[in-house]
Tab-separated table of C-alpha atoms in Angstrom:
chain	number	residue	atom	x	y	z
A	13	MET	CA	-7.107	19.322	-12.622
A	14	ALA	CA	-10.701	19.141	-11.426
A	15	ARG	CA	-9.536	17.111	-8.469
A	16	HIS	CA	-7.032	19.786	-7.412
A	17	LYS	CA	-9.624	22.522	-7.860
A	18	PHE	CA	-12.103	20.625	-5.703
A	19	ALA	CA	-9.461	20.106	-2.994
A	20	PHE	CA	-8.599	23.826	-3.002
A	21	ILE	CA	-12.273	24.838	-2.661
A	22	ALA	CA	-12.745	22.331	0.145
A	23	MET	CA	-9.736	23.757	2.043
A	24	ILE	CA	-11.017	27.325	1.704
A	25	THR	CA	-14.449	26.262	2.909
A	26	LEU	CA	-12.918	24.491	5.918
A	27	LEU	CA	-10.786	27.494	6.881
A	28	MET	CA	-13.767	29.815	6.632
A	29	SER	CA	-15.837	27.480	8.803
A	30	VAL	CA	-13.123	27.296	11.448
A	31	GLY	CA	-12.787	31.082	11.347
A	32	LEU	CA	-16.490	31.569	11.873
A	33	ILE	CA	-16.334	29.286	14.889
A	34	VAL	CA	-13.042	30.489	16.435
A	35	VAL	CA	-13.430	34.244	16.033
A	36	PRO	CA	-16.649	34.500	18.114
A	37	ILE	CA	-14.998	32.363	20.810
A	38	LEU	CA	-11.936	34.621	20.890
A	39	ALA	CA	-14.041	37.754	20.846
A	40	THR	CA	-16.564	36.750	23.493
A	41	GLU	CA	-15.274	34.077	25.840
A	42	THR	CA	-11.962	35.862	26.535
A	43	THR	CA	-13.463	39.324	26.984
A	44	PRO	CA	-13.362	40.195	30.716
A	45	THR	CA	-16.554	41.267	32.387
A	46	THR	CA	-16.121	44.797	33.716
A	47	ARG	CA	-18.097	46.332	36.541
A	48	ASP	CA	-17.758	49.465	38.625
A	49	GLY	CA	-16.112	49.235	42.018
A	50	GLU	CA	-15.409	51.623	44.884
A	51	ILE	CA	-12.079	52.704	46.329
A	52	ILE	CA	-11.914	54.440	49.708
A	53	TYR	CA	-8.748	56.105	51.031
A	54	ARG	CA	-7.936	56.852	54.668
A	55	THR	CA	-4.966	58.432	56.422
A	56	GLY	CA	-3.619	57.138	59.713
A	57	TRP	CA	-0.626	56.946	62.046
A	58	THR	CA	1.331	54.391	64.021
A	59	TRP	CA	2.597	55.544	67.414
A	60	GLY	CA	5.729	53.437	67.720
A	61	ASP	CA	7.737	54.929	70.630
A	62	ALA	CA	5.700	58.150	70.678
A	63	VAL	CA	3.604	58.697	73.813
A	64	PRO	CA	0.390	60.744	74.076
A	65	THR	CA	0.244	63.722	76.461
A	66	ASP	CA	-2.667	65.824	77.712
A	67	ASN	CA	-2.597	68.093	74.640
A	68	GLY	CA	-0.377	66.301	72.114
A	69	TRP	CA	2.400	63.727	72.205
A	70	THR	CA	6.093	63.323	72.951
A	71	VAL	CA	8.949	61.258	71.556
A	72	THR	CA	12.714	60.905	71.930
A	73	ASN	CA	14.338	61.042	68.512
A	74	ASP	CA	17.339	59.061	67.272
A	75	LEU	CA	19.701	61.795	68.541
A	76	GLY	CA	18.318	61.596	72.076
A	77	VAL	CA	16.367	64.869	71.822
A	78	VAL	CA	13.024	64.808	73.655
A	79	VAL	CA	10.384	66.516	71.502
A	80	THR	CA	6.926	67.420	72.724
A	81	VAL	CA	4.322	68.313	70.099
A	82	GLU	CA	1.548	70.716	71.118
A	83	LYS	CA	0.197	71.843	67.724
A	84	ALA	CA	0.669	70.047	64.418
A	85	TYR	CA	-1.113	70.463	61.085
A	86	LEU	CA	-0.492	68.742	57.769
A	87	VAL	CA	-2.148	69.268	54.378
A	88	ASN	CA	-3.026	65.976	52.710
A	89	PHE	CA	-3.317	67.111	49.105
A	90	ALA	CA	-3.912	64.062	46.885
A	91	VAL	CA	-3.835	60.272	46.777
A	92	GLN	CA	-4.327	57.762	43.972
A	93	LEU	CA	-3.902	54.111	43.116
A	94	LEU	CA	-1.808	53.343	40.035
A	95	GLU	CA	-2.773	50.613	37.586
A	96	CYS	CA	-0.546	47.547	37.221
A	97	GLU	CA	1.417	47.698	33.985
A	98	ASP	CA	0.937	43.975	33.335
A	99	HIS	CA	-2.823	43.929	33.948
A	100	SER	CA	-4.115	45.670	30.824
A	101	HIS	CA	-7.589	44.464	29.853
A	102	THR	CA	-7.291	43.179	26.283
A	103	THR	CA	-8.997	40.210	24.682
A	104	LEU	CA	-7.139	37.283	23.153
A	105	LEU	CA	-8.397	38.391	19.747
A	106	GLU	CA	-6.989	41.913	20.292
A	107	SER	CA	-3.612	40.449	21.226
A	108	LEU	CA	-3.479	38.672	17.854
A	109	LEU	CA	-4.186	41.853	15.909
A	110	PRO	CA	-1.663	44.610	15.053
A	111	ASP	CA	-0.961	47.060	17.902
A	112	THR	CA	-3.462	49.888	18.208
A	113	ALA	CA	-3.733	52.661	20.759
A	114	ARG	CA	-6.492	52.204	23.325
A	115	ALA	CA	-8.522	55.395	23.357
A	116	GLY	CA	-8.172	57.269	26.622
A	117	HIS	CA	-5.680	54.822	28.149
A	118	GLY	CA	-2.875	56.727	29.833
A	119	ASP	CA	-4.409	60.084	28.978
A	120	GLY	CA	-6.178	62.573	31.193
A	121	ILE	CA	-6.905	62.303	34.891
A	122	ASN	CA	-6.556	59.003	36.713
A	123	PRO	CA	-10.103	57.920	37.705
A	124	ALA	CA	-8.671	56.573	40.980
A	125	LEU	CA	-7.420	60.037	41.997
A	126	VAL	CA	-8.759	61.864	45.064
A	127	ASP	CA	-7.523	65.451	45.245
A	128	SER	CA	-9.924	66.968	47.751
A	129	SER	CA	-7.238	68.338	50.089
A	130	PHE	CA	-7.736	68.691	53.830
A	131	VAL	CA	-5.816	69.829	56.912
A	132	GLU	CA	-5.036	67.047	59.378
A	133	ASP	CA	-4.431	67.721	63.078
A	134	PHE	CA	-1.656	65.261	63.901
A	135	ALA	CA	-1.091	66.631	67.387
A	136	HIS	CA	-4.162	64.467	67.992
A	137	PRO	CA	-3.577	61.662	65.467
A	138	ASP	CA	-6.543	59.666	64.234
A	139	THR	CA	-7.718	57.726	61.193
A	140	ILE	CA	-9.473	60.055	58.739
A	141	GLU	CA	-11.306	59.396	55.494
A	142	PHE	CA	-9.458	61.116	52.641
A	143	GLY	CA	-12.121	60.403	50.031
A	144	LYS	CA	-13.601	57.739	47.769
A	145	VAL	CA	-14.101	57.162	44.061
A	146	THR	CA	-15.878	54.690	41.792
A	147	VAL	CA	-13.891	53.223	38.906
A	148	GLU	CA	-14.177	50.434	36.346
A	149	SER	CA	-12.653	47.125	37.379
A	150	LEU	CA	-8.878	47.310	37.186
A	151	ALA	CA	-5.857	45.893	38.969
A	152	TYR	CA	-3.715	48.326	40.964
A	153	CYS	CA	-0.165	47.680	42.160
A	154	GLU	CA	1.042	51.012	43.565
A	155	ALA	CA	-0.206	54.200	45.171
A	156	HIS	CA	0.937	57.824	45.199
A	157	TYR	CA	0.413	60.249	48.085
A	158	LEU	CA	1.091	63.990	48.033
A	159	ILE	CA	1.451	66.614	50.761
A	160	ALA	CA	1.229	70.204	49.457
A	161	ARG	CA	0.158	73.733	50.345
A	162	ALA	CA	-3.373	74.472	51.464
A	163	GLY	CA	-5.560	76.543	49.157
A	164	SER	CA	-8.909	78.262	49.441
A	165	GLU	CA	-10.755	74.969	48.811
A	166	THR	CA	-8.811	72.954	51.388
A	167	ARG	CA	-11.098	71.394	53.983
A	168	PHE	CA	-10.861	71.443	57.806
A	169	GLN	CA	-8.851	74.655	58.101
A	170	PRO	CA	-7.906	75.239	61.775
A	171	GLU	CA	-8.879	78.423	63.591
A	172	ASP	CA	-5.623	78.882	65.531
A	173	VAL	CA	-3.144	78.688	62.626
A	174	ASP	CA	-3.417	80.151	59.116
A	175	MET	CA	-2.553	77.231	56.842
A	176	TYR	CA	-3.159	79.025	53.539
A	177	GLY	CA	-0.024	78.549	51.431
A	178	VAL	CA	1.472	76.241	54.080
A	179	SER	CA	1.844	72.458	53.860
A	180	LEU	CA	2.999	71.699	57.429
A	181	TYR	CA	3.025	73.491	60.783
A	182	VAL	CA	4.399	72.135	64.082
A	183	GLU	CA	4.707	73.835	67.449
A	184	GLY	CA	6.077	72.472	70.723
A	185	THR	CA	9.186	72.143	72.869
A	186	TYR	CA	12.458	70.232	72.756
A	187	GLN	CA	14.967	69.141	75.376
A	188	ASN	CA	18.521	68.320	74.373
A	189	VAL	CA	20.513	65.344	75.609
A	190	ASP	CA	21.933	65.775	79.147
A	191	SER	CA	19.904	68.942	79.693
A	192	ASP	CA	16.999	69.684	82.016
A	193	GLU	CA	15.973	72.823	80.151
A	194	THR	CA	13.216	72.840	77.537
A	195	PHE	CA	13.015	75.269	74.642
A	196	PRO	CA	9.996	76.231	72.517
A	197	PHE	CA	10.083	75.781	68.752
A	198	THR	CA	7.854	76.534	65.788
A	199	ALA	CA	8.430	74.937	62.401
A	200	GLN	CA	6.558	75.234	59.131
A	201	THR	CA	7.081	74.808	55.409
A	202	HIS	CA	5.336	75.643	52.150
A	203	LEU	CA	7.134	72.846	50.283
A	204	ALA	CA	5.417	69.837	48.749
A	205	ASN	CA	6.564	66.228	48.774
A	206	GLY	CA	5.075	62.903	47.790
A	207	LYS	CA	5.711	59.197	47.600
A	208	GLN	CA	4.959	56.376	45.158
A	209	LEU	CA	5.214	52.862	46.519
A	210	THR	CA	3.816	49.342	46.230
A	211	LEU	CA	0.848	48.135	48.280
A	212	HIS	CA	0.978	45.557	51.054
A	213	LEU	CA	-1.332	43.855	53.542
A	214	PRO	CA	-1.430	44.796	57.262
A	215	ASP	CA	0.425	41.668	58.386
A	216	SER	CA	3.060	41.556	55.637
A	217	THR	CA	5.493	43.789	53.767
A	218	MET	CA	5.310	41.726	50.568
A	219	PRO	CA	3.954	43.730	47.607
A	220	VAL	CA	0.431	42.858	46.485
A	221	HIS	CA	-1.981	44.042	43.822
A	222	VAL	CA	-5.618	44.784	44.487
A	223	GLU	CA	-8.543	44.298	42.101
A	224	VAL	CA	-11.570	46.571	41.949
A	225	GLY	CA	-14.908	44.794	41.710
A	226	GLU	CA	-17.778	43.707	43.919
A	227	GLU	CA	-15.674	44.037	47.076
A	228	ARG	CA	-14.786	47.630	48.011
A	229	VAL	CA	-11.074	48.422	48.003
A	230	GLU	CA	-9.835	50.174	51.164
A	231	ILE	CA	-6.406	51.814	51.282
A	232	LEU	CA	-4.723	53.204	54.414
A	233	VAL	CA	-2.014	55.837	53.965
A	234	GLN	CA	-0.042	55.163	57.145
A	235	ARG	CA	2.721	57.306	58.647
A	236	GLN	CA	4.915	56.855	61.777
A	237	LEU	CA	4.828	59.475	64.548
A	238	ASP	CA	8.012	58.304	66.263
A	239	ARG	CA	10.110	58.911	63.115
A	240	LEU	CA	9.047	62.486	62.425
A	241	PHE	CA	11.991	64.119	64.239
A	242	ASP	CA	14.732	61.628	63.300
A	243	GLY	CA	18.001	63.333	62.431
A	244	ILE	CA	16.789	66.740	63.620
A	245	ASP	CA	19.125	68.728	65.873
A	246	PHE	CA	17.174	71.828	66.882
A	247	THR	CA	20.381	73.812	67.397
A	248	SER	CA	21.882	73.078	63.983
A	249	THR	CA	19.240	71.800	61.552
A	250	GLY	CA	18.544	74.633	59.130
A	251	ASP	CA	14.983	74.038	57.896
A	252	ILE	CA	13.187	72.020	60.547
A	253	GLY	CA	9.810	72.217	58.790
A	254	ARG	CA	11.280	70.695	55.636
A	255	ALA	CA	13.048	67.990	57.659
A	256	ILE	CA	9.804	66.990	59.400
A	257	LEU	CA	7.931	66.864	56.086
A	258	TRP	CA	10.625	64.691	54.506
A	259	ASN	CA	10.480	62.335	57.515
A	260	ILE	CA	6.704	62.014	57.175
A	261	ILE	CA	7.046	61.044	53.534
A	262	ALA	CA	9.912	58.647	54.288
A	263	SER	CA	7.750	56.779	56.832
A	264	THR	CA	4.671	56.554	54.581
A	265	GLU	CA	3.360	53.170	53.465
A	266	PHE	CA	0.204	52.023	51.657
A	267	ILE	CA	-1.765	49.243	53.331
A	268	VAL	CA	-4.671	47.339	51.784
A	269	THR	CA	-7.230	47.038	54.584
A	270	GLY	CA	-10.112	45.863	52.405
A	271	GLY	CA	-10.693	44.386	48.983
A	272	ASN	CA	-9.546	41.575	46.729
A	273	ALA	CA	-5.756	41.587	47.156
A	274	HIS	CA	-3.198	39.056	45.861
């Protein structure tokens, strides 16, 4: 009996010793080191088949209509990176414990969000800084971009067009197929539209994720000028402003131009 009691005490002592050794290892060595990192967003365009003119640009759409843009304004409203679902930062010890809610996770405003809206002159397309934020180290797999109506706080309001309450304005001329005559047009919309999509590198379309850390993350929201009038027949398309906005969103992609991407 004494022998069994001694064996039982020895086993308990051994388990406690192992626990004292293993628990600190699980709690410390597997805990990721977090540090703040910067994310910078920019907007830009690819020309494709569009050609610059003296005061704008011109393109022939997929219906053969020649469109010349003379004024064009767009309200970039918000952009944000979205955290990878399979990159949650938990320790090995936490994964062995019963499920508990992580305070603040999934609640409130995304720290990677930039919502300082501005009006972009895309009659003269250029690369423009949207904004930048500092966040704790995380892995991001997707981005979301939103075009919406300008408000009183919207930056870079033009002097020649009132963009308040408007999300897109385009002015120019069009020339139908087999016609030598050009016609003026003006199109605008107050509608909003956005896009959520995976990230990719400049030289590949394969999805990647990007990690915030010592190296600054740089994201380019890129749109295609030569696709903006696809499917638009100026004699029959009902809401041309809406059609242009939808084409902008359809051509949008998110390119990682800087940072630790995999």
